[in-house]
XYZ file of C-alpha atoms in Angstrom:
281
model
C 180.458 21.423 32.617
C 178.824 18.381 34.325
C 177.942 15.473 32.035
C 175.689 12.434 32.551
C 177.155 9.044 33.458
C 175.775 5.695 32.285
C 176.708 2.745 34.490
C 176.107 -0.730 33.078
C 176.439 -4.201 34.565
C 177.633 -6.851 32.059
C 176.268 -9.623 34.284
C 172.760 -8.193 34.508
C 169.851 -8.259 32.170
C 168.666 -10.432 29.334
C 171.382 -9.576 26.838
C 173.466 -6.672 25.612
C 171.512 -3.450 25.336
C 172.985 -0.718 23.188
C 171.985 2.816 24.109
C 172.708 6.076 22.372
C 174.215 7.977 25.271
C 175.878 11.392 25.010
C 177.848 11.257 28.258
C 180.442 9.030 29.855
C 180.100 5.284 30.385
C 181.335 3.043 33.182
C 181.139 -0.747 33.458
C 180.421 -2.001 36.964
C 183.266 -4.196 38.174
C 185.885 -2.692 35.868
C 187.445 -0.721 38.731
C 186.513 1.685 41.522
C 183.625 4.012 40.813
C 184.548 7.449 39.510
C 183.756 10.576 41.520
C 179.989 10.609 41.021
C 179.587 14.132 42.374
C 181.038 15.566 39.153
C 178.203 14.229 36.952
C 174.860 15.862 36.215
C 172.894 12.611 36.395
C 173.665 8.959 37.126
C 171.882 6.430 34.905
C 171.935 2.825 36.155
C 171.227 0.204 33.477
C 170.620 -3.079 35.273
C 168.437 -4.860 37.782
C 167.878 -4.706 41.512
C 171.318 -6.147 42.270
C 172.981 -3.455 40.149
C 171.206 -0.704 42.080
C 172.131 -2.285 45.419
C 175.790 -2.852 44.559
C 176.316 0.556 42.967
C 174.709 2.613 45.715
C 176.453 0.669 48.477
C 179.811 1.415 46.849
C 178.853 5.004 46.012
C 177.798 5.872 49.568
C 181.090 4.582 50.935
C 182.785 7.367 48.952
C 180.244 10.171 48.555
C 177.576 11.618 50.884
C 174.017 11.141 49.664
C 173.561 14.907 49.424
C 176.459 15.133 46.934
C 175.202 12.420 44.583
C 173.535 13.511 41.332
C 169.923 12.609 40.529
C 169.592 8.897 39.765
C 167.652 7.319 36.899
C 167.240 3.543 36.665
C 166.673 1.646 33.421
C 164.946 -1.725 34.070
C 167.598 -3.764 32.246
C 168.040 -6.601 34.740
C 166.456 -9.969 35.349
C 164.537 -8.496 38.297
C 163.668 -4.805 38.230
C 161.474 -4.209 41.255
C 163.195 -0.922 42.194
C 163.191 0.494 38.653
C 159.573 -0.476 38.046
C 158.407 1.274 41.210
C 160.502 4.412 40.645
C 159.429 4.641 36.972
C 155.730 4.053 37.706
C 155.662 0.648 35.961
C 156.920 1.850 32.572
C 158.610 -0.732 30.343
C 162.272 -0.653 29.308
C 161.593 0.810 25.845
C 159.420 3.554 27.341
C 162.141 4.408 29.854
C 164.788 4.578 27.112
C 162.650 7.002 25.089
C 162.092 9.169 28.162
C 165.826 9.122 28.928
C 166.783 10.075 25.362
C 164.245 12.915 25.335
C 165.567 14.159 28.667
C 169.192 14.111 27.499
C 168.409 15.636 24.095
C 166.585 18.513 25.751
C 169.253 18.967 28.393
C 166.610 19.486 31.064
C 166.045 17.092 33.936
C 162.469 16.429 35.031
C 161.560 17.276 38.619
C 163.210 14.834 40.982
C 161.661 13.073 43.930
C 163.484 12.066 47.081
C 163.530 8.613 48.630
C 165.818 7.053 51.238
C 167.432 3.650 51.075
C 167.230 0.916 53.679
C 170.609 0.969 55.457
C 171.702 -2.409 56.835
C 174.471 -2.326 59.454
C 176.052 -5.537 60.685
C 179.392 -6.010 62.480
C 181.901 -4.074 60.352
C 179.814 -3.925 57.163
C 177.155 -1.625 55.790
C 174.894 -2.299 52.833
C 172.247 -0.177 51.157
C 169.211 -1.203 49.182
C 165.525 -0.597 48.668
C 164.257 -3.950 49.929
C 165.259 -6.241 52.826
C 163.821 -9.699 53.455
C 163.970 -12.701 55.776
C 162.576 -16.209 55.952
C 160.527 -17.366 52.972
C 161.782 -14.348 51.018
C 165.348 -15.701 51.224
C 164.139 -19.180 50.296
C 162.496 -17.784 47.159
C 165.598 -15.771 46.227
C 167.857 -18.820 46.645
C 165.522 -20.885 44.457
C 165.351 -18.152 41.812
C 169.133 -17.786 41.654
C 169.449 -21.464 40.778
C 167.706 -20.836 37.461
C 169.597 -19.827 34.369
C 168.867 -16.546 32.508
C 166.403 -16.605 29.640
C 163.768 -14.530 27.936
C 161.805 -11.793 29.682
C 158.719 -14.038 29.743
C 160.772 -16.928 31.140
C 162.247 -14.646 33.796
C 158.801 -13.419 34.819
C 157.469 -16.967 35.067
C 160.491 -18.094 37.115
C 160.022 -15.123 39.440
C 156.368 -16.058 39.974
C 157.294 -19.687 40.595
C 160.153 -18.879 42.977
C 157.983 -16.431 44.918
C 155.292 -19.098 45.253
C 157.850 -21.712 46.300
C 159.148 -19.391 49.000
C 155.659 -18.594 50.276
C 154.583 -22.230 50.366
C 157.779 -23.422 52.048
C 157.221 -24.544 55.652
C 160.642 -23.282 56.807
C 160.917 -20.650 59.552
C 163.714 -18.371 60.706
C 164.475 -17.616 64.356
C 164.539 -13.845 64.928
C 164.941 -11.815 68.123
C 163.042 -8.556 67.726
C 161.484 -6.143 70.229
C 162.850 -8.199 73.097
C 161.168 -11.405 71.940
C 162.498 -14.458 70.137
C 160.005 -15.449 67.450
C 159.766 -17.992 64.679
C 159.355 -15.885 61.540
C 157.870 -17.271 58.345
C 158.570 -14.117 56.305
C 159.565 -10.516 56.921
C 160.137 -7.527 54.617
C 161.315 -3.944 55.163
C 161.398 -1.502 52.259
C 161.279 2.114 51.147
C 159.541 1.109 47.901
C 155.871 1.859 47.471
C 155.114 -1.298 45.498
C 156.924 -4.601 45.101
C 156.808 -7.415 42.518
C 153.790 -7.290 40.206
C 152.548 -4.102 41.872
C 151.721 -5.640 45.250
C 151.766 -3.565 48.411
C 151.867 -6.001 51.350
C 152.027 -3.539 54.240
C 149.812 -1.170 56.152
C 149.975 1.287 59.037
C 150.288 5.050 59.422
C 153.415 7.173 59.698
C 156.677 7.601 57.852
C 159.572 5.180 57.794
C 160.352 1.751 56.433
C 157.316 -0.235 55.403
C 157.726 -3.481 57.316
C 155.558 -6.572 57.456
C 155.940 -9.733 59.525
C 154.312 -13.116 59.039
C 155.117 -15.281 62.041
C 155.084 -19.068 62.231
C 151.769 -19.034 64.113
C 149.963 -17.167 61.301
C 147.071 -19.377 60.219
C 145.725 -19.615 56.687
C 148.753 -18.086 54.996
C 147.828 -19.488 51.583
C 144.153 -18.544 51.549
C 144.970 -15.112 52.954
C 147.889 -14.471 50.583
C 145.918 -12.181 48.248
C 144.748 -10.108 51.203
C 148.350 -9.838 52.348
C 149.618 -8.810 48.900
C 147.131 -5.966 48.659
C 147.885 -4.725 52.177
C 144.609 -5.624 53.859
C 144.921 -3.973 57.289
C 142.289 -6.286 58.781
C 145.004 -8.975 58.920
C 146.454 -7.089 61.885
C 143.562 -8.396 63.973
C 144.644 -11.985 63.321
C 147.444 -13.717 65.256
C 150.751 -13.971 63.433
C 150.492 -10.864 61.211
C 152.038 -7.449 61.925
C 152.894 -4.407 59.832
C 153.764 -0.754 60.218
C 156.330 1.933 59.507
C 159.481 2.317 61.565
C 162.595 4.473 61.487
C 164.911 1.703 62.667
C 164.708 -1.996 63.497
C 167.225 -4.019 65.475
C 167.365 -7.782 64.904
C 169.265 -10.886 65.851
C 168.703 -13.861 63.604
C 169.928 -17.197 62.395
C 170.416 -17.806 58.700
C 170.820 -15.406 55.769
C 169.039 -12.232 54.753
C 168.445 -10.637 51.376
C 168.863 -7.082 50.116
C 167.413 -6.345 46.670
C 167.575 -9.984 45.646
C 171.166 -10.547 46.823
C 171.758 -13.053 49.644
C 174.048 -12.180 52.573
C 175.315 -14.352 55.410
C 174.373 -13.397 58.942
C 177.356 -12.270 61.061
C 175.737 -10.929 64.206
C 173.099 -8.355 65.220
C 171.543 -6.282 62.451
C 170.274 -2.733 62.487
C 167.966 -1.473 59.765
C 167.540 2.264 59.359
C 166.892 4.820 56.648
C 169.660 6.601 54.759
C 169.646 10.246 53.832
C 167.185 10.789 50.973
C 168.532 10.389 47.431
C 167.163 12.168 44.380
C 165.440 9.948 41.811
C 164.221 10.680 38.288
C 161.121 8.873 37.025
C 161.678 7.920 33.396
């Protein structure tokens, strides 16, 4: 009979979190992942990096259609994916919902959502958020800080995000046949990002993607409009957003997937994976 699996990351989060869990446990990094298709549900306890690392490894071994429903506990230092999937519920609320679900033996209705698939040279990564330019600058600054309390982590995230947005650095990107200086770019299958912002607009299905080019004027004073997805920004030079099925890029410098930095090794292709099943705790 299928049983649930709890996967934990000892390097994630703000300390050891003990959970009453009736199924099997697996510690990320202790060896190759088990055959996930034999479990009734996969529970990931960690942050954005845990989700990215686990699903990248899982999809190397198992088709998306064979994976069990996935629940994510926001137990990391950044939990953008878990917060969006769980409709902004806190860790303790998610634990109670998980325990009730497992005690009753009945899974709630699942929703489907694809991942952003990032192909480069001979590598493939999966995640829910991809970023360039100032986004990478903010991630690099954030990673230089040591772990601390939840409040301290939130404040450092705010500060690092602001540092990245205020940084004057640009990244050279070739996209749609043009070489442009890009201040910041994001592509995601999440509905909302940090602190509930939704900085994209446009009709249609696909990856939400937003570009802020080097020639965008008034980035600071227009930042709140950008964070709430004000579509009138599209009429201004330097701002673009929409939904696309795939994006091909050539760039200098690094890129980030779910808060993890990766070195550029040639042309990139962003596309959407097969949909995965997610449980909202």
